[in-house]
Coordinates of C-alpha atoms and ligand atoms in Angstrom, one line a residue:
X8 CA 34.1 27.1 13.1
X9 CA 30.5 27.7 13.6
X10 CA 29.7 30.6 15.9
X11 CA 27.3 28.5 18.0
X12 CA 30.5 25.5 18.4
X13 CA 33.1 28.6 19.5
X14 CA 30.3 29.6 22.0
X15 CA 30.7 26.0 23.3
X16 CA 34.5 25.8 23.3
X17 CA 34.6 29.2 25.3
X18 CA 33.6 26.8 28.4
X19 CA 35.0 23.4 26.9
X20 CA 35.3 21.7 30.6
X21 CA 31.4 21.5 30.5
X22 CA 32.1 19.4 27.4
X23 CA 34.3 16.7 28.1
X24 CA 33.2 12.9 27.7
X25 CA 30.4 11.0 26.2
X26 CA 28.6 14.2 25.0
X27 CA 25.8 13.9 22.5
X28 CA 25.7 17.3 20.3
X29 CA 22.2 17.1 18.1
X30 CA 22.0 19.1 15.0
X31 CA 25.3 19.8 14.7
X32 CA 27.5 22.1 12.5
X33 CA 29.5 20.5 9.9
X34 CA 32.7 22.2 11.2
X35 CA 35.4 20.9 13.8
X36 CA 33.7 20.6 17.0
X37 CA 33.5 16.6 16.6
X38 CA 37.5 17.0 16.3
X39 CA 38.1 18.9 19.4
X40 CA 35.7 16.6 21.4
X41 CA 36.7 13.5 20.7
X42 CA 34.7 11.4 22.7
X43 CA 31.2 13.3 21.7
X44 CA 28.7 11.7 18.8
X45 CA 26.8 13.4 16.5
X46 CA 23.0 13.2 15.8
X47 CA 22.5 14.9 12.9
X48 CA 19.0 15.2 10.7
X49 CA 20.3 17.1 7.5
X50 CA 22.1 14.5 4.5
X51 CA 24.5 17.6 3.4
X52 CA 26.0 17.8 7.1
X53 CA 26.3 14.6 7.7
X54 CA 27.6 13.7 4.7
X55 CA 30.5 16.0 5.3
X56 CA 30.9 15.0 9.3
X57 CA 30.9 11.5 7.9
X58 CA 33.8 11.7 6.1
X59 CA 36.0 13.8 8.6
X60 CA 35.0 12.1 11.5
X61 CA 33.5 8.4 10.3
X62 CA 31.0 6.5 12.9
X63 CA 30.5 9.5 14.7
X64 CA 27.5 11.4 13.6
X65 CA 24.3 9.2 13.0
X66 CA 21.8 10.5 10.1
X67 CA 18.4 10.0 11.9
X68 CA 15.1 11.7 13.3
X69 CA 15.4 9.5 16.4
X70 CA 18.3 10.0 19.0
X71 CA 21.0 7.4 18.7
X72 CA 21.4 4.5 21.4
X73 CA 23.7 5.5 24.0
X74 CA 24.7 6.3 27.8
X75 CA 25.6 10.2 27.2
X76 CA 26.5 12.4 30.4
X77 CA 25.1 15.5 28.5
X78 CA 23.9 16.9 25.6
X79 CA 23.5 19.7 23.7
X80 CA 21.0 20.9 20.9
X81 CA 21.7 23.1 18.0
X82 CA 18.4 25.1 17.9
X83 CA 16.8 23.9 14.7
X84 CA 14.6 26.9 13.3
X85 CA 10.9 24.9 14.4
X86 CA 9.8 25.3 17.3
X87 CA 7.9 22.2 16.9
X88 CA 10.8 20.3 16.2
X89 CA 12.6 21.8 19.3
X90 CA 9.7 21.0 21.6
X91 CA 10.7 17.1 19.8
X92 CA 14.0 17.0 20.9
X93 CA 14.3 18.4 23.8
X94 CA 11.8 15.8 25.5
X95 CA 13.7 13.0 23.1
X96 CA 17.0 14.4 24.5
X97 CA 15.8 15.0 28.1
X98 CA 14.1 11.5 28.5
X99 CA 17.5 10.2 28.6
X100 CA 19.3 12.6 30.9
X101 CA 17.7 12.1 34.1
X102 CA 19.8 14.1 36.7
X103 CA 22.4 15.1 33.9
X104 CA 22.7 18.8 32.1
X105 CA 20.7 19.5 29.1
X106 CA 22.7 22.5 26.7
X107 CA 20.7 24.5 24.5
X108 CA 23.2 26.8 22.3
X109 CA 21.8 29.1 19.2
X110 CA 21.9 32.7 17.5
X111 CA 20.3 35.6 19.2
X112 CA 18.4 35.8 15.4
X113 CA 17.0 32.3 15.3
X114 CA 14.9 33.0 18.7
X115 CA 17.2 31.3 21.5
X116 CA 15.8 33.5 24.2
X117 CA 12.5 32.5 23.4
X118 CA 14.0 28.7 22.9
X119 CA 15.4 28.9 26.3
X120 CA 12.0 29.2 28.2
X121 CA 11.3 25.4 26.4
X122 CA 13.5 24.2 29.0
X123 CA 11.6 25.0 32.2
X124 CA 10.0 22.2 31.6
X125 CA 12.9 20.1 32.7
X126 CA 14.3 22.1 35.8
X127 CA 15.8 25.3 36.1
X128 CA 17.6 27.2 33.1
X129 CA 20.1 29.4 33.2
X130 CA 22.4 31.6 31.1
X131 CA 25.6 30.3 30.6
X132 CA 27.1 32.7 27.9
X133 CA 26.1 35.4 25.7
X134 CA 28.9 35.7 22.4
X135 CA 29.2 35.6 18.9
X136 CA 25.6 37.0 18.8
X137 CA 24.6 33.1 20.0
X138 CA 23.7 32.4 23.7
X139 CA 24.4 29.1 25.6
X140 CA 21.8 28.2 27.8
X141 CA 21.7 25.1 30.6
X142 CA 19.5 23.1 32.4
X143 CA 19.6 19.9 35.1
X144 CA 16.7 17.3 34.1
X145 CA 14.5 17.1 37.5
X146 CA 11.5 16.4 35.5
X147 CA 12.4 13.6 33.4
X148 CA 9.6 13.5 30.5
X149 CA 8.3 10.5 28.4
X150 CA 10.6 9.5 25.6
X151 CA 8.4 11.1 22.6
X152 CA 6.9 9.0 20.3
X153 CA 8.0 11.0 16.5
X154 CA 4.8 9.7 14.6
X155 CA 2.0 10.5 17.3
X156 CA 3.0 14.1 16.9
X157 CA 2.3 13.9 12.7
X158 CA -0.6 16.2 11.5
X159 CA -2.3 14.8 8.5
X160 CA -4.8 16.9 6.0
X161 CA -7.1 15.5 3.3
X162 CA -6.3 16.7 0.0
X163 CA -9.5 16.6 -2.1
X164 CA -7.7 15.6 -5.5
X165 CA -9.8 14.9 -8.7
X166 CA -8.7 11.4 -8.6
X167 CA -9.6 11.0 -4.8
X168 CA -8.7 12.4 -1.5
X169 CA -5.3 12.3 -0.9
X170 CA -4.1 11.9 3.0
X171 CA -0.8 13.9 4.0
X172 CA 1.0 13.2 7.0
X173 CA 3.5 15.7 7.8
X174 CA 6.4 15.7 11.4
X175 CA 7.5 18.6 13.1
X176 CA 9.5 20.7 11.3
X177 CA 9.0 19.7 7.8
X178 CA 8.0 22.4 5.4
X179 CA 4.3 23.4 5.5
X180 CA 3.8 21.2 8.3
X181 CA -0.1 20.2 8.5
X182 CA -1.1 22.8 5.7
X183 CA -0.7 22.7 2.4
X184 CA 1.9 25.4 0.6
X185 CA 0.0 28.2 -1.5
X186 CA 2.5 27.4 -4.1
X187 CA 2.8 23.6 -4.0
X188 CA -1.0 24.1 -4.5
X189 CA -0.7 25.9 -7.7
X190 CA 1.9 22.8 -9.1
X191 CA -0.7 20.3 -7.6
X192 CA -3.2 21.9 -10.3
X193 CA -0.4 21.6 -13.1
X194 CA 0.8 18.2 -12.9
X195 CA -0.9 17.1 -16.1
X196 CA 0.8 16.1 -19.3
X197 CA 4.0 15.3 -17.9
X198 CA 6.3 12.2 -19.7
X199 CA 6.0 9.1 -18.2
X200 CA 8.9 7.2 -17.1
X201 CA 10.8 7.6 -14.1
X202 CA 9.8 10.6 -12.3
X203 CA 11.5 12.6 -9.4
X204 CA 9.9 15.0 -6.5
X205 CA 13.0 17.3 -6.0
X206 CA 12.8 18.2 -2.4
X207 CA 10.1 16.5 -1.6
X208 CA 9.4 17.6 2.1
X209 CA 6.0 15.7 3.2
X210 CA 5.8 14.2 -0.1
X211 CA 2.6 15.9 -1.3
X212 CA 3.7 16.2 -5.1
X213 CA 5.2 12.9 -4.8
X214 CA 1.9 11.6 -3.9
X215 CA 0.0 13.1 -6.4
X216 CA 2.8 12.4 -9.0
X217 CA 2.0 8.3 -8.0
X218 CA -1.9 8.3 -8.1
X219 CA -2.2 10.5 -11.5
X220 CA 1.2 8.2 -13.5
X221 CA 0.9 5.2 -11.6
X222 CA 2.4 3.0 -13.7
X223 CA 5.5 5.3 -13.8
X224 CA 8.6 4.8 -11.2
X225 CA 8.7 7.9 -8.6
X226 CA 11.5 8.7 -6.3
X227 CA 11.3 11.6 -3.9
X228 CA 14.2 12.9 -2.6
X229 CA 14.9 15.7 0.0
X230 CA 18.2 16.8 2.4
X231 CA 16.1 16.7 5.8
X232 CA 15.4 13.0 7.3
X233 CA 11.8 14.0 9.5
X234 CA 11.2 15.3 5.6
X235 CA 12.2 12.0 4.3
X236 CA 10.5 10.3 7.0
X237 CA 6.8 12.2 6.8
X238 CA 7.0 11.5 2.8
X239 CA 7.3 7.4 4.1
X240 CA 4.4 8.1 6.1
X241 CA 2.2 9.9 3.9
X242 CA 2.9 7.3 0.8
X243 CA 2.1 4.2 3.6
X244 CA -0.8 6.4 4.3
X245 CA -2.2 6.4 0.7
X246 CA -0.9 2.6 -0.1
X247 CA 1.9 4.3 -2.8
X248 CA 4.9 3.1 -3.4
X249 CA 8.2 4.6 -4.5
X250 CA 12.1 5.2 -3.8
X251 CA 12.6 7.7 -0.8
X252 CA 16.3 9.0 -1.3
X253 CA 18.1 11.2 1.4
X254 CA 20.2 13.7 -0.8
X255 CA 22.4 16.2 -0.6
X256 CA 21.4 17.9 -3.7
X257 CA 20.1 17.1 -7.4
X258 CA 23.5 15.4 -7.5
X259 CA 22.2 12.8 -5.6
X260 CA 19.0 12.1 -7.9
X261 CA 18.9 9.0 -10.2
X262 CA 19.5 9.6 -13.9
X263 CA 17.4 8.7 -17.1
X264 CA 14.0 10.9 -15.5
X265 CA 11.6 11.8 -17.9
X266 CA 10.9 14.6 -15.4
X267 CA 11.3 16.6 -12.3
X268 CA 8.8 18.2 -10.4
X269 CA 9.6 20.5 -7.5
X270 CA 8.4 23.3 -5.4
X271 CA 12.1 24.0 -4.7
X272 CA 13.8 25.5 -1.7
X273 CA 14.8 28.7 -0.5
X274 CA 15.8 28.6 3.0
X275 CA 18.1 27.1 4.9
X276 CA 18.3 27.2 8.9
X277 CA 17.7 30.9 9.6
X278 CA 19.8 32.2 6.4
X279 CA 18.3 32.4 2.9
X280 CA 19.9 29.9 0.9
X281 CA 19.3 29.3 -3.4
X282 CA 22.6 27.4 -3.5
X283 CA 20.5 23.5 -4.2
X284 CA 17.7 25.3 -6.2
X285 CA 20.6 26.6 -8.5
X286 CA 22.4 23.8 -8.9
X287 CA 19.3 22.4 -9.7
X288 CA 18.2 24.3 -12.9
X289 CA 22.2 24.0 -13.9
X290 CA 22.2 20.2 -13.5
X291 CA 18.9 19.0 -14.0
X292 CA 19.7 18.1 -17.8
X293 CA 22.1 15.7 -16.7
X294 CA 19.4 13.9 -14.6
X295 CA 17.0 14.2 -17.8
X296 CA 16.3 11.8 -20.7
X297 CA 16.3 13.8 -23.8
X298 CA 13.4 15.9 -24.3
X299 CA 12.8 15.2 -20.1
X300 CA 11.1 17.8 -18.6
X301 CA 11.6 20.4 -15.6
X302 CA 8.3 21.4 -14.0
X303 CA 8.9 23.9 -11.9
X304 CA 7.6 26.3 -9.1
X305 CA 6.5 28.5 -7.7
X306 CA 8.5 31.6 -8.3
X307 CA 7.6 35.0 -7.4
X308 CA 11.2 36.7 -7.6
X309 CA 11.5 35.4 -11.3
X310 CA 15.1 34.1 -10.6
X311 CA 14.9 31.1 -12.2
X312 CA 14.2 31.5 -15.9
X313 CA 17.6 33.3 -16.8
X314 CA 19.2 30.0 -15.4
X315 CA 16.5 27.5 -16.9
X316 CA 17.1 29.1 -20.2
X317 CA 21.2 29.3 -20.3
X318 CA 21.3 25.7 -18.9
X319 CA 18.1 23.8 -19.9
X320 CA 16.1 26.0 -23.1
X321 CA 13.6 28.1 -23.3
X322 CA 11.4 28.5 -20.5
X323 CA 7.7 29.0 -20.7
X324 CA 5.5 29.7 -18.1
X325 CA 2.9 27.5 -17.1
X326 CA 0.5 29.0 -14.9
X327 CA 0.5 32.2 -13.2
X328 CA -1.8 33.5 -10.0
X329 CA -1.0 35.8 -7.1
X330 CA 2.1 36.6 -8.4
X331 CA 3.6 32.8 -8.7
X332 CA 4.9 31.3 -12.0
X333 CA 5.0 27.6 -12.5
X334 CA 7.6 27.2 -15.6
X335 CA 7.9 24.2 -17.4
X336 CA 11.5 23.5 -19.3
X337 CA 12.6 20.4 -22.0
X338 CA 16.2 18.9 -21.2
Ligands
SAM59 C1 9.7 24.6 -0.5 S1 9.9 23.0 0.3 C2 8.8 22.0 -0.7 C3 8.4 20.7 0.0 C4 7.3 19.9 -0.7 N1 7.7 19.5 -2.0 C5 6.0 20.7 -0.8 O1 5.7 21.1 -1.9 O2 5.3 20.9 0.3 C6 11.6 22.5 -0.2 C7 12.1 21.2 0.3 O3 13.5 21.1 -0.2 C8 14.3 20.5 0.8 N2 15.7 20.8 0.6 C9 16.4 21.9 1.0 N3 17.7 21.8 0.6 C10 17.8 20.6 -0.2 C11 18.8 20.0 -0.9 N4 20.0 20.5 -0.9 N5 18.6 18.8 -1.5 C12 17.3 18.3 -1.4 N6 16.3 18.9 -0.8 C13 16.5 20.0 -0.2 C14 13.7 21.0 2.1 O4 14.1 20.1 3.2 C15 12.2 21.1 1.8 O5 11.6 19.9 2.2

C-alpha cells in the first residue's frame, strides 16, 4: 500500500461512501473502499486500477460526473495543477470536506495553505512521512475551465512560427525545454514514414516533426492525459493533424516507424524514475522498420549510449552544447 492511502485508512470512518480519490495510487485503496471512484490522470495507473477494480477509476483531466460526499486529492507534484484541482474538486463540494493527503517531501505543508481558499484547514494526521490535511468548502469557487488556464509561446521555426499551448502541470509548461531546444535544431534528415514523438508532453517536437515531414504520418504519445490533452491543443492551434495515443510506455507505440524522436523522461512524481526511458532504448527496435531511426535527447548523464548500443547499434552523437548530447541510433 501506498504510504499516502495507509495515512488515509489510519482514520477510515472519514472515508466511507461515495468518495472521489483524484490521483490515486495504483494500490488497494479502491478495494478497501468500495463505494469510492477513481479520477486518475496517468495511463500506467489507470491501466493497472482498471483491471483490478473495472469502472471505477476514470482516465481524464476533467473530474468525472457524480454526487460525491468527499474527496480527496493525491498531491500531484505542480502546483499549478494543484491550484486546478482543488477549485475542480471544490466546485462540487459545497458544504462537504475536501482531503488533501501527500509526502512531507513533495511540499504538503506548503500544499495545505492552497486550501484556505475554501474554508478553514486543519491537520488531520502526520505519518508515514505524509500528512492528511482537511477542509469544509464555505467558499464554493467556479468550476475551472482547463483550457483558459493554457499558456501558449511562439516558436520562431525556420519554416514559420510555431504556436505551443501547454496545461498546468505538463513538462516545461509555457517555456520551452533547454534540451527539447537543442532536438528542435536537429530534426533534419530523419526517414520519412510514420514517425513517433515518445513522450510527447505539450507536443512541441510533434509539432515540428508535422510542419518539416508533412506528408509523413505522426503519432505522439505520452503517459499523462493534461500532457495528451495540451499536444491536442497545440496541433489544433497550428491546423496539424496526427494520432494522440495515451501510453503506458514504448509498448504502447504503433509498429513499422521509420523513427522516434524524443526528449525522454526522467522523473516521475517526486522520485526519479528511468524505468520508460530504458525500456525505451531496449524496445525501440521492435517499434522500428529496418534501418528506422532513434533520435534522441538530451542527455547530460551519458546513460543512454551503453543501452542504445547493446540493444539498438552503434550510437553516434549528434549534437552537443552545454553539456547535452543528442544521439542518433539505426534499428
Ligand atoms: C522530458 S518530458 C518531454 C516533453 C516534450 N517532448 C518536450 O520536449 O517538451 C518527458 C515526457 O514523457 C512523459 N512520460 C513519462 N513517463 C512516460 C511513459 N511511461 N510513457 C510515455 N510517456 C511518459 C511525461 O509525461 C513527459 O511529458
Amino acid at each position: 500500500m501506498d504510504p499516502r492511502s495507509e495515512v488515509l485508512l489510519r482514520q477510515a470512518e472519514l472515508f466511507d461512501g461515495e468518495l472521489l480519490l483524484a490521483g490515486l495510487p495504483a494500490d488497494d485503496l479502491l478495494g478497501v473502499l468500495p463505494h469510492a471512484q477513481g479520477w486518475n490522470w496517468h495511463a500506467g495507473d489507470q491501466a493497472l486500477l482498471a483491471t483490478r477494480f473495472p469502472g471505477r477509476s476514470h482516465f481524464d483531466t476533467q473530474m468525472p460526473a457524480g454526487d460525491y460526499r468527499a474527496a480527496v486529492l493525491f498531491l500531484p507534484k505542480s502546483r499549478e495543477l494543484s491550484d486546478y484541482l482543488l477549485q475542480a474538486l471544490a466546485s462540487r463540494l459545497a458544504g462537504k470536506p475536501l482531503y488533501l493527503v501527500g509526502e512531507k517531501r513533495a511540499g504538503i505543508e506548503r500544499a495545505a495553505k492552497q486550501l484556505e481558499a475554501f474554508g478553514r484547514p486543519r491537520k488531520l494526521d502526520s505519518a508515514r512521512h505524509c500528512q492528511l490535511w482537511g477542509v469544509e468548502v464555505e467558499q464554493v469557487p467556479e468550476h475551472p475551465d482547463l483550457h483558459a488556464l493554457a499558456q501558449h509561446y511562439s516558436l520562431p521555426l525556420s519554416d514559420g512560427a510555431l504556436e505551443i499551448v501547454t496545461l498546468p502541470g505538463v513538462f516545461a509548461h509555457g517555456r520551452l525545454d533547454r534540451g527539447s531546444a537543442l532536438l528542435l535544431e536537429h530534426l533534419d534528415g530523419l526517414p520519412s514514414g510514420h514517425l513517433l514523438d515518445f513522450g510527447c508532453g505539450a507536443g512541441v517536437l510533434g509539432a515540428a516533426l508535422k510542419r518539416r515531414y508533412p506528408s509523413s504520418e505522426l503519432s505522439l504519445l505520452d503517459v499523462d492525459a493534461f500532457a495528451l490533452e495540451s499536444s491536442r491543443l497545440t496541433l489544433a492551434r497550428n491546423g496539424l493533424e496526427a494520432n494522440v495515443i495515451a501510453g503506458t510506455g514504448i509498448e504502447s507505440a504503433p509498429e513499422g516507424l521509420s523513427a522516434i524522436v524524443s526528449n525522454p523522461p526522467f522523473h516521475q512524481g517526486v522520485h526519479t524514475d528511468y524505468q520508460a526511458s530504458e525500456n525505451l532504448l531496449t524496445q525501440a527496435k521492435r517499434h522500428l522498420l529496418k534501418g528506422g531511426e532513434l533520435r534522441l535527447g538530451p542527455d547530460s548523464f551519458r546513460k543512454y549510449p551503453p543501452l542504445i548500443d547493446r540493444h539498438l547499434g552503434p550510437c553516434p552523437t549528434l549534437a552537443e552544447a552545454d553539456g547535452f548530447r543528442i544521439y542518433s541510433a539505426r534499428g
